[in-house]
PDB file of C-alpha atoms and ligand atoms in Angstrom:
ATOM      1  CA  UNK X 200     -46.516  -2.348 -52.625  1.00  0.00           C
ATOM      2  CA  UNK X 201     -46.060   0.519 -55.089  1.00  0.00           C
ATOM      3  CA  UNK X 202     -49.089  -0.545 -57.119  1.00  0.00           C
ATOM      4  CA  UNK X 203     -51.494  -0.635 -54.173  1.00  0.00           C
ATOM      5  CA  UNK X 204     -54.529   1.582 -54.464  1.00  0.00           C
ATOM      6  CA  UNK X 205     -55.574   3.850 -52.929  1.00  0.00           C
ATOM      7  CA  UNK X 206     -52.425   5.398 -51.535  1.00  0.00           C
ATOM      8  CA  UNK X 207     -52.099   6.887 -48.063  1.00  0.00           C
ATOM      9  CA  UNK X 208     -50.254  10.199 -47.891  1.00  0.00           C
ATOM     10  CA  UNK X 209     -49.549  12.478 -44.938  1.00  0.00           C
ATOM     11  CA  UNK X 210     -49.902  16.252 -45.267  1.00  0.00           C
ATOM     12  CA  UNK X 211     -48.426  18.222 -42.381  1.00  0.00           C
ATOM     13  CA  UNK X 212     -49.281  21.926 -42.097  1.00  0.00           C
ATOM     14  CA  UNK X 213     -46.264  23.628 -40.485  1.00  0.00           C
ATOM     15  CA  UNK X 214     -46.570  27.206 -41.693  1.00  0.00           C
ATOM     16  CA  UNK X 215     -47.776  28.821 -38.463  1.00  0.00           C
ATOM     17  CA  UNK X 216     -45.829  31.362 -36.420  1.00  0.00           C
ATOM     18  CA  UNK X 217     -46.707  29.997 -32.973  1.00  0.00           C
ATOM     19  CA  UNK X 218     -47.945  33.335 -31.604  1.00  0.00           C
ATOM     20  CA  UNK X 219     -49.334  31.818 -28.392  1.00  0.00           C
ATOM     21  CA  UNK X 220     -46.010  30.132 -27.678  1.00  0.00           C
ATOM     22  CA  UNK X 221     -44.403  33.569 -27.659  1.00  0.00           C
ATOM     23  CA  UNK X 222     -40.938  32.255 -28.579  1.00  0.00           C
ATOM     24  CA  UNK X 223     -38.438  33.699 -31.065  1.00  0.00           C
ATOM     25  CA  UNK X 224     -38.711  30.697 -33.410  1.00  0.00           C
ATOM     26  CA  UNK X 225     -41.945  29.033 -34.638  1.00  0.00           C
ATOM     27  CA  UNK X 226     -42.966  26.293 -32.191  1.00  0.00           C
ATOM     28  CA  UNK X 227     -42.637  23.494 -34.773  1.00  0.00           C
ATOM     29  CA  UNK X 228     -38.864  24.058 -34.592  1.00  0.00           C
ATOM     30  CA  UNK X 229     -38.674  24.139 -30.786  1.00  0.00           C
ATOM     31  CA  UNK X 230     -36.212  21.520 -29.442  1.00  0.00           C
ATOM     32  CA  UNK X 231     -38.011  18.615 -27.751  1.00  0.00           C
ATOM     33  CA  UNK X 232     -36.264  15.534 -26.370  1.00  0.00           C
ATOM     34  CA  UNK X 233     -33.212  16.197 -28.494  1.00  0.00           C
ATOM     35  CA  UNK X 234     -34.656  17.296 -31.815  1.00  0.00           C
ATOM     36  CA  UNK X 235     -37.002  19.859 -33.360  1.00  0.00           C
ATOM     37  CA  UNK X 236     -40.711  19.148 -32.754  1.00  0.00           C
ATOM     38  CA  UNK X 237     -41.290  18.795 -36.479  1.00  0.00           C
ATOM     39  CA  UNK X 238     -38.765  15.968 -36.827  1.00  0.00           C
ATOM     40  CA  UNK X 239     -40.644  13.841 -34.284  1.00  0.00           C
ATOM     41  CA  UNK X 240     -43.747  14.119 -36.452  1.00  0.00           C
ATOM     42  CA  UNK X 241     -41.921  13.439 -39.742  1.00  0.00           C
ATOM     43  CA  UNK X 242     -40.075  10.431 -38.317  1.00  0.00           C
ATOM     44  CA  UNK X 243     -43.311   8.939 -36.968  1.00  0.00           C
ATOM     45  CA  UNK X 244     -45.008   9.149 -40.377  1.00  0.00           C
ATOM     46  CA  UNK X 245     -41.868   7.940 -42.116  1.00  0.00           C
ATOM     47  CA  UNK X 246     -41.885   4.888 -39.809  1.00  0.00           C
ATOM     48  CA  UNK X 247     -45.556   4.096 -40.490  1.00  0.00           C
ATOM     49  CA  UNK X 248     -45.542   1.185 -42.957  1.00  0.00           C
ATOM     50  CA  UNK X 249     -48.825   2.110 -44.669  1.00  0.00           C
ATOM     51  CA  UNK X 250     -47.916   5.748 -45.367  1.00  0.00           C
ATOM     52  CA  UNK X 251     -46.542   6.092 -48.904  1.00  0.00           C
ATOM     53  CA  UNK X 252     -45.554   9.778 -48.948  1.00  0.00           C
ATOM     54  CA  UNK X 253     -45.097  12.548 -46.382  1.00  0.00           C
ATOM     55  CA  UNK X 254     -45.662  16.135 -47.504  1.00  0.00           C
ATOM     56  CA  UNK X 255     -44.719  19.060 -45.322  1.00  0.00           C
ATOM     57  CA  UNK X 256     -46.249  22.505 -45.917  1.00  0.00           C
ATOM     58  CA  UNK X 257     -44.054  25.392 -44.747  1.00  0.00           C
ATOM     59  CA  UNK X 258     -44.209  29.125 -45.225  1.00  0.00           C
ATOM     60  CA  UNK X 259     -42.469  30.484 -48.369  1.00  0.00           C
ATOM     61  CA  UNK X 260     -40.438  32.631 -45.930  1.00  0.00           C
ATOM     62  CA  UNK X 261     -39.402  29.673 -43.706  1.00  0.00           C
ATOM     63  CA  UNK X 262     -35.733  30.098 -42.711  1.00  0.00           C
ATOM     64  CA  UNK X 263     -35.328  26.852 -40.744  1.00  0.00           C
ATOM     65  CA  UNK X 264     -36.499  23.920 -42.848  1.00  0.00           C
ATOM     66  CA  UNK X 265     -33.359  23.732 -45.009  1.00  0.00           C
ATOM     67  CA  UNK X 266     -31.267  23.070 -41.890  1.00  0.00           C
ATOM     68  CA  UNK X 267     -33.094  19.808 -41.094  1.00  0.00           C
ATOM     69  CA  UNK X 268     -32.107  16.362 -42.292  1.00  0.00           C
ATOM     70  CA  UNK X 269     -35.455  14.956 -43.402  1.00  0.00           C
ATOM     71  CA  UNK X 270     -36.355  11.261 -43.063  1.00  0.00           C
ATOM     72  CA  UNK X 271     -37.131   9.136 -46.161  1.00  0.00           C
ATOM     73  CA  UNK X 272     -40.259   9.834 -48.277  1.00  0.00           C
ATOM     74  CA  UNK X 273     -40.599  13.457 -47.026  1.00  0.00           C
ATOM     75  CA  UNK X 274     -41.167  16.309 -49.490  1.00  0.00           C
ATOM     76  CA  UNK X 275     -41.209  20.002 -48.549  1.00  0.00           C
ATOM     77  CA  UNK X 276     -43.872  22.232 -50.121  1.00  0.00           C
ATOM     78  CA  UNK X 277     -43.210  25.952 -49.664  1.00  0.00           C
ATOM     79  CA  UNK X 278     -46.834  26.974 -50.127  1.00  0.00           C
ATOM     80  CA  UNK X 279     -48.105  27.821 -46.632  1.00  0.00           C
ATOM     81  CA  UNK X 280     -50.881  30.407 -46.392  1.00  0.00           C
ATOM     82  CA  UNK X 281     -52.190  32.917 -43.872  1.00  0.00           C
ATOM     83  CA  UNK X 282     -54.392  30.369 -42.084  1.00  0.00           C
ATOM     84  CA  UNK X 283     -54.133  26.662 -41.380  1.00  0.00           C
ATOM     85  CA  UNK X 284     -57.005  26.123 -43.809  1.00  0.00           C
ATOM     86  CA  UNK X 285     -55.092  27.983 -46.549  1.00  0.00           C
ATOM     87  CA  UNK X 286     -51.916  26.011 -45.850  1.00  0.00           C
ATOM     88  CA  UNK X 287     -53.753  22.674 -46.112  1.00  0.00           C
ATOM     89  CA  UNK X 288     -55.683  23.746 -49.216  1.00  0.00           C
ATOM     90  CA  UNK X 289     -52.500  24.969 -50.944  1.00  0.00           C
ATOM     91  CA  UNK X 290     -50.758  21.714 -50.048  1.00  0.00           C
ATOM     92  CA  UNK X 291     -53.610  19.607 -51.452  1.00  0.00           C
ATOM     93  CA  UNK X 292     -53.477  21.606 -54.705  1.00  0.00           C
ATOM     94  CA  UNK X 293     -49.700  21.231 -54.909  1.00  0.00           C
ATOM     95  CA  UNK X 294     -49.851  17.421 -54.680  1.00  0.00           C
ATOM     96  CA  UNK X 295     -52.857  17.042 -57.007  1.00  0.00           C
ATOM     97  CA  UNK X 296     -50.708  16.083 -60.065  1.00  0.00           C
ATOM     98  CA  UNK X 297     -49.217  13.073 -58.252  1.00  0.00           C
ATOM     99  CA  UNK X 298     -52.310  12.124 -56.233  1.00  0.00           C
ATOM    100  CA  UNK X 299     -55.504  10.279 -57.233  1.00  0.00           C
ATOM    101  CA  UNK X 300     -58.844  11.802 -56.130  1.00  0.00           C
ATOM    102  CA  UNK X 301     -59.568   8.661 -54.081  1.00  0.00           C
ATOM    103  CA  UNK X 302     -56.182   8.534 -52.336  1.00  0.00           C
ATOM    104  CA  UNK X 303     -56.411   9.021 -48.577  1.00  0.00           C
ATOM    105  CA  UNK X 304     -54.754  12.121 -47.117  1.00  0.00           C
ATOM    106  CA  UNK X 305     -53.905  12.174 -43.399  1.00  0.00           C
ATOM    107  CA  UNK X 306     -53.657  15.836 -42.370  1.00  0.00           C
ATOM    108  CA  UNK X 307     -51.678  16.218 -39.138  1.00  0.00           C
ATOM    109  CA  UNK X 308     -50.627  19.290 -37.148  1.00  0.00           C
ATOM    110  CA  UNK X 309     -46.859  19.749 -36.863  1.00  0.00           C
ATOM    111  CA  UNK X 310     -47.643  20.873 -33.308  1.00  0.00           C
ATOM    112  CA  UNK X 311     -48.762  17.362 -32.192  1.00  0.00           C
ATOM    113  CA  UNK X 312     -45.434  15.578 -31.661  1.00  0.00           C
ATOM    114  CA  UNK X 313     -46.998  12.901 -29.410  1.00  0.00           C
ATOM    115  CA  UNK X 314     -48.508  11.019 -32.358  1.00  0.00           C
ATOM    116  CA  UNK X 315     -47.385   7.372 -32.585  1.00  0.00           C
ATOM    117  CA  UNK X 316     -47.233   4.802 -35.374  1.00  0.00           C
ATOM    118  CA  UNK X 317     -49.842   2.813 -33.397  1.00  0.00           C
ATOM    119  CA  UNK X 318     -52.307   5.732 -33.510  1.00  0.00           C
ATOM    120  CA  UNK X 319     -51.741   6.135 -37.267  1.00  0.00           C
ATOM    121  CA  UNK X 320     -52.333   2.391 -37.756  1.00  0.00           C
ATOM    122  CA  UNK X 321     -55.517   2.561 -35.670  1.00  0.00           C
ATOM    123  CA  UNK X 322     -56.922   5.514 -37.630  1.00  0.00           C
ATOM    124  CA  UNK X 323     -56.171   3.852 -40.973  1.00  0.00           C
ATOM    125  CA  UNK X 324     -57.647   0.528 -39.833  1.00  0.00           C
ATOM    126  CA  UNK X 325     -60.903   2.143 -38.664  1.00  0.00           C
ATOM    127  CA  UNK X 326     -61.336   4.502 -41.616  1.00  0.00           C
ATOM    128  CA  UNK X 327     -59.901   2.910 -44.768  1.00  0.00           C
ATOM    129  CA  UNK X 328     -63.155   1.104 -45.665  1.00  0.00           C
ATOM    130  CA  UNK X 329     -65.299   4.125 -44.739  1.00  0.00           C
ATOM    131  CA  UNK X 330     -67.255   6.085 -47.329  1.00  0.00           C
ATOM    132  CA  UNK X 331     -66.598   9.464 -45.660  1.00  0.00           C
ATOM    133  CA  UNK X 332     -63.366   9.441 -43.640  1.00  0.00           C
ATOM    134  CA  UNK X 333     -62.581  10.203 -40.035  1.00  0.00           C
ATOM    135  CA  UNK X 334     -60.325  11.651 -37.383  1.00  0.00           C
ATOM    136  CA  UNK X 335     -58.654  10.934 -34.089  1.00  0.00           C
ATOM    137  CA  UNK X 336     -60.532  12.536 -31.194  1.00  0.00           C
ATOM    138  CA  UNK X 337     -60.889  12.047 -27.452  1.00  0.00           C
ATOM    139  CA  UNK X 338     -64.107  11.962 -25.402  1.00  0.00           C
ATOM    140  CA  UNK X 339     -64.383  15.082 -23.233  1.00  0.00           C
ATOM    141  CA  UNK X 340     -63.735  14.246 -19.570  1.00  0.00           C
ATOM    142  CA  UNK X 341     -64.280  17.626 -17.878  1.00  0.00           C
ATOM    143  CA  UNK X 342     -67.613  19.134 -16.864  1.00  0.00           C
ATOM    144  CA  UNK X 343     -68.311  21.742 -19.544  1.00  0.00           C
ATOM    145  CA  UNK X 344     -69.665  25.209 -18.762  1.00  0.00           C
ATOM    146  CA  UNK X 345     -71.277  27.541 -21.267  1.00  0.00           C
ATOM    147  CA  UNK X 346     -70.362  31.072 -20.191  1.00  0.00           C
ATOM    148  CA  UNK X 347     -72.606  34.089 -20.415  1.00  0.00           C
ATOM    149  CA  UNK X 348     -69.802  36.004 -22.142  1.00  0.00           C
ATOM    150  CA  UNK X 349     -69.053  37.945 -18.961  1.00  0.00           C
ATOM    151  CA  UNK X 350     -67.017  35.425 -16.984  1.00  0.00           C
ATOM    152  CA  UNK X 351     -69.926  33.603 -15.347  1.00  0.00           C
ATOM    153  CA  UNK X 352     -71.349  30.157 -15.931  1.00  0.00           C
ATOM    154  CA  UNK X 353     -74.749  30.288 -17.562  1.00  0.00           C
ATOM    155  CA  UNK X 354     -75.335  26.576 -17.848  1.00  0.00           C
ATOM    156  CA  UNK X 355     -73.671  23.176 -17.879  1.00  0.00           C
ATOM    157  CA  UNK X 356     -73.449  21.374 -21.204  1.00  0.00           C
ATOM    158  CA  UNK X 357     -73.785  17.602 -21.188  1.00  0.00           C
ATOM    159  CA  UNK X 358     -70.462  16.079 -22.183  1.00  0.00           C
ATOM    160  CA  UNK X 359     -72.056  12.775 -23.138  1.00  0.00           C
ATOM    161  CA  UNK X 360     -71.786  13.359 -26.883  1.00  0.00           C
ATOM    162  CA  UNK X 361     -68.760  15.676 -26.873  1.00  0.00           C
ATOM    163  CA  UNK X 362     -65.392  14.771 -28.366  1.00  0.00           C
ATOM    164  CA  UNK X 363     -62.291  16.954 -28.667  1.00  0.00           C
ATOM    165  CA  UNK X 364     -60.891  16.749 -32.194  1.00  0.00           C
ATOM    166  CA  UNK X 365     -57.264  15.813 -32.771  1.00  0.00           C
ATOM    167  CA  UNK X 366     -55.327  15.003 -35.906  1.00  0.00           C
ATOM    168  CA  UNK X 367     -54.576  13.123 -38.161  1.00  0.00           C
ATOM    169  CA  UNK X 368     -57.826  13.728 -40.007  1.00  0.00           C
ATOM    170  CA  UNK X 369     -58.177  11.314 -42.903  1.00  0.00           C
ATOM    171  CA  UNK X 370     -60.208  12.077 -46.015  1.00  0.00           C
ATOM    172  CA  UNK X 371     -60.098  11.399 -49.759  1.00  0.00           C
ATOM    173  CA  UNK X 372     -57.949  13.932 -51.614  1.00  0.00           C
ATOM    174  CA  UNK X 373     -60.595  14.999 -54.123  1.00  0.00           C
ATOM    175  CA  UNK X 374     -63.421  15.377 -51.637  1.00  0.00           C
ATOM    176  CA  UNK X 375     -61.242  17.141 -49.067  1.00  0.00           C
ATOM    177  CA  UNK X 376     -59.916  19.681 -51.558  1.00  0.00           C
ATOM    178  CA  UNK X 377     -63.450  20.332 -52.765  1.00  0.00           C
ATOM    179  CA  UNK X 378     -64.779  20.738 -49.194  1.00  0.00           C
ATOM    180  CA  UNK X 379     -61.925  22.997 -48.044  1.00  0.00           C
ATOM    181  CA  UNK X 380     -62.228  25.208 -51.106  1.00  0.00           C
ATOM    182  CA  UNK X 381     -65.852  25.990 -50.210  1.00  0.00           C
ATOM    183  CA  UNK X 382     -65.619  26.197 -46.419  1.00  0.00           C
ATOM    184  CA  UNK X 383     -65.110  29.385 -44.433  1.00  0.00           C
ATOM    185  CA  UNK X 384     -63.592  29.997 -41.006  1.00  0.00           C
ATOM    186  CA  UNK X 385     -62.925  26.398 -40.085  1.00  0.00           C
ATOM    187  CA  UNK X 386     -60.163  25.080 -37.828  1.00  0.00           C
ATOM    188  CA  UNK X 387     -60.074  21.467 -38.982  1.00  0.00           C
ATOM    189  CA  UNK X 388     -60.739  19.337 -42.050  1.00  0.00           C
ATOM    190  CA  UNK X 389     -63.679  17.482 -40.488  1.00  0.00           C
ATOM    191  CA  UNK X 390     -65.650  20.752 -40.208  1.00  0.00           C
ATOM    192  CA  UNK X 391     -65.402  21.221 -43.955  1.00  0.00           C
ATOM    193  CA  UNK X 392     -66.636  17.662 -44.560  1.00  0.00           C
ATOM    194  CA  UNK X 393     -69.459  18.162 -42.011  1.00  0.00           C
ATOM    195  CA  UNK X 394     -70.517  21.266 -43.961  1.00  0.00           C
ATOM    196  CA  UNK X 395     -71.240  18.920 -46.901  1.00  0.00           C
ATOM    197  CA  UNK X 396     -73.739  17.100 -44.644  1.00  0.00           C
ATOM    198  CA  UNK X 397     -71.386  14.144 -44.086  1.00  0.00           C
ATOM    199  CA  UNK X 398     -70.431  12.588 -40.749  1.00  0.00           C
ATOM    200  CA  UNK X 399     -66.723  11.830 -40.250  1.00  0.00           C
ATOM    201  CA  UNK X 400     -65.932   8.788 -38.104  1.00  0.00           C
ATOM    202  CA  UNK X 401     -64.622   9.488 -34.598  1.00  0.00           C
ATOM    203  CA  UNK X 402     -61.690   7.219 -33.712  1.00  0.00           C
ATOM    204  CA  UNK X 403     -60.422   7.388 -30.138  1.00  0.00           C
ATOM    205  CA  UNK X 404     -56.979   9.026 -29.979  1.00  0.00           C
ATOM    206  CA  UNK X 405     -54.835   9.670 -26.931  1.00  0.00           C
ATOM    207  CA  UNK X 406     -54.102  12.530 -24.529  1.00  0.00           C
ATOM    208  CA  UNK X 407     -50.427  12.291 -25.552  1.00  0.00           C
ATOM    209  CA  UNK X 408     -51.447  13.502 -29.015  1.00  0.00           C
ATOM    210  CA  UNK X 409     -52.393  16.945 -27.630  1.00  0.00           C
ATOM    211  CA  UNK X 410     -51.551  20.151 -29.505  1.00  0.00           C
ATOM    212  CA  UNK X 411     -48.545  22.030 -28.151  1.00  0.00           C
ATOM    213  CA  UNK X 412     -49.793  25.607 -27.900  1.00  0.00           C
ATOM    214  CA  UNK X 413     -48.517  27.398 -24.769  1.00  0.00           C
ATOM    215  CA  UNK X 414     -44.966  27.549 -23.316  1.00  0.00           C
ATOM    216  CA  UNK X 415     -45.845  25.158 -20.469  1.00  0.00           C
ATOM    217  CA  UNK X 416     -46.962  22.525 -22.995  1.00  0.00           C
ATOM    218  CA  UNK X 417     -43.345  21.906 -24.046  1.00  0.00           C
ATOM    219  CA  UNK X 418     -42.428  20.164 -20.794  1.00  0.00           C
ATOM    220  CA  UNK X 419     -45.500  17.914 -20.968  1.00  0.00           C
ATOM    221  CA  UNK X 420     -44.749  16.978 -24.591  1.00  0.00           C
ATOM    222  CA  UNK X 421     -41.167  16.171 -23.645  1.00  0.00           C
ATOM    223  CA  UNK X 422     -42.337  13.835 -20.859  1.00  0.00           C
ATOM    224  CA  UNK X 423     -44.470  11.877 -23.337  1.00  0.00           C
ATOM    225  CA  UNK X 424     -41.661  11.693 -25.915  1.00  0.00           C
ATOM    226  CA  UNK X 425     -39.039  10.571 -23.413  1.00  0.00           C
ATOM    227  CA  UNK X 426     -41.411   7.961 -21.973  1.00  0.00           C
ATOM    228  CA  UNK X 427     -41.758   6.210 -25.323  1.00  0.00           C
TER     229      UNK X 427
HETATM  230  N1  CTP D1144     -50.504  26.300 -39.483  1.00  0.00           N
HETATM  231  C1  CTP D1144     -50.190  26.448 -40.834  1.00  0.00           C
HETATM  232  N2  CTP D1144     -50.424  27.644 -41.461  1.00  0.00           N
HETATM  233  C2  CTP D1144     -50.938  28.687 -40.775  1.00  0.00           C
HETATM  234  C3  CTP D1144     -51.274  28.545 -39.409  1.00  0.00           C
HETATM  235  C4  CTP D1144     -51.053  27.324 -38.774  1.00  0.00           C
HETATM  236  O1  CTP D1144     -49.709  25.494 -41.456  1.00  0.00           O
HETATM  237  N3  CTP D1144     -51.112  29.846 -41.407  1.00  0.00           N
HETATM  238  C5  CTP D1144     -50.187  25.019 -38.806  1.00  0.00           C
HETATM  239  C6  CTP D1144     -49.271  25.195 -37.609  1.00  0.00           C
HETATM  240  O2  CTP D1144     -47.902  25.280 -38.040  1.00  0.00           O
HETATM  241  C7  CTP D1144     -49.579  23.981 -36.773  1.00  0.00           C
HETATM  242  C8  CTP D1144     -51.052  23.679 -37.099  1.00  0.00           C
HETATM  243  O3  CTP D1144     -51.360  24.440 -38.279  1.00  0.00           O
HETATM  244  O4  CTP D1144     -48.800  22.859 -37.118  1.00  0.00           O
HETATM  245  C9  CTP D1144     -51.972  24.028 -35.953  1.00  0.00           C
HETATM  246  O5  CTP D1144     -51.984  25.437 -35.775  1.00  0.00           O
HETATM  247  P1  CTP D1144     -51.682  26.193 -34.404  1.00  0.00           P
HETATM  248  O6  CTP D1144     -51.486  25.212 -33.296  1.00  0.00           O
HETATM  249  O7  CTP D1144     -52.695  27.256 -34.237  1.00  0.00           O
HETATM  250  O8  CTP D1144     -50.226  26.813 -34.715  1.00  0.00           O
HETATM  251  P2  CTP D1144     -49.860  28.343 -34.904  1.00  0.00           P
HETATM  252  O9  CTP D1144     -50.884  28.998 -35.768  1.00  0.00           O
HETATM  253  O10 CTP D1144     -48.445  28.382 -35.356  1.00  0.00           O
HETATM  254  O11 CTP D1144     -49.936  28.885 -33.416  1.00  0.00           O
HETATM  255  P3  CTP D1144     -50.704  30.223 -32.911  1.00  0.00           P
HETATM  256  O12 CTP D1144     -52.148  30.038 -33.306  1.00  0.00           O
HETATM  257  O13 CTP D1144     -50.477  30.257 -31.440  1.00  0.00           O
HETATM  258  O14 CTP D1144     -50.034  31.361 -33.652  1.00  0.00           O
HETATM  259 MG1   MG D1145     -52.938  29.166 -35.115  1.00  0.00          MG
END
């Protein structure tokens, strides 16, 4: 329904260089199960019935995006910045004219191709009536060691309350832009919201929604995508 309010829009930061992947092209363009990583993400959002618009943030110098055939409702914004935070902030500013302050924005890493429509639906269902917003995350399963900074375990941290953050992270456009504009040295949207003293909702995600970072991650991502 075009008149429904608020809207749900996806904002996908894809302006990184993939330094840890160590490949000649940025990892979001790496071929995975027959198509570039980025297309898996765009097609998943495009197939999500509740998502009204999909915005993709790429670097102004991006030489690959024009070669892709984008799914419906996808718009490319060439306003990536030097950090993920800058890319997301620039993207939020770019869409401000066509977005209401109370519209929900789902920020999702281009490097998480394992996202599914079901996970998007779950996040929206758990968060859309929330006053703050929330994110997909998974409870930590490993025993966690705090190092002494010299390669030795100093102590063991209880994992009972620990969650590993994933994306999408879903917040209101106006509040998220405000929070990100003030925050410093953060690696996700939730940190900026937490800095306002607010507590984003943790919604259980899935291991398949992991972030592809190192060369060996490509094979694991491909297994998940082919097993769909
Ligand atoms: N990203 C971005 N703008 C940046 C840096 C990162 O839009 N200046 C995006 C990446 O394209 C990715 C997501 O943020 O989709 C998560 O970042 P990360 O996994 O760290 O990707 P890269 O920064 O590309 O990888 P690396 O840190 O290994 O260089
Ligand atoms: Mg990075």
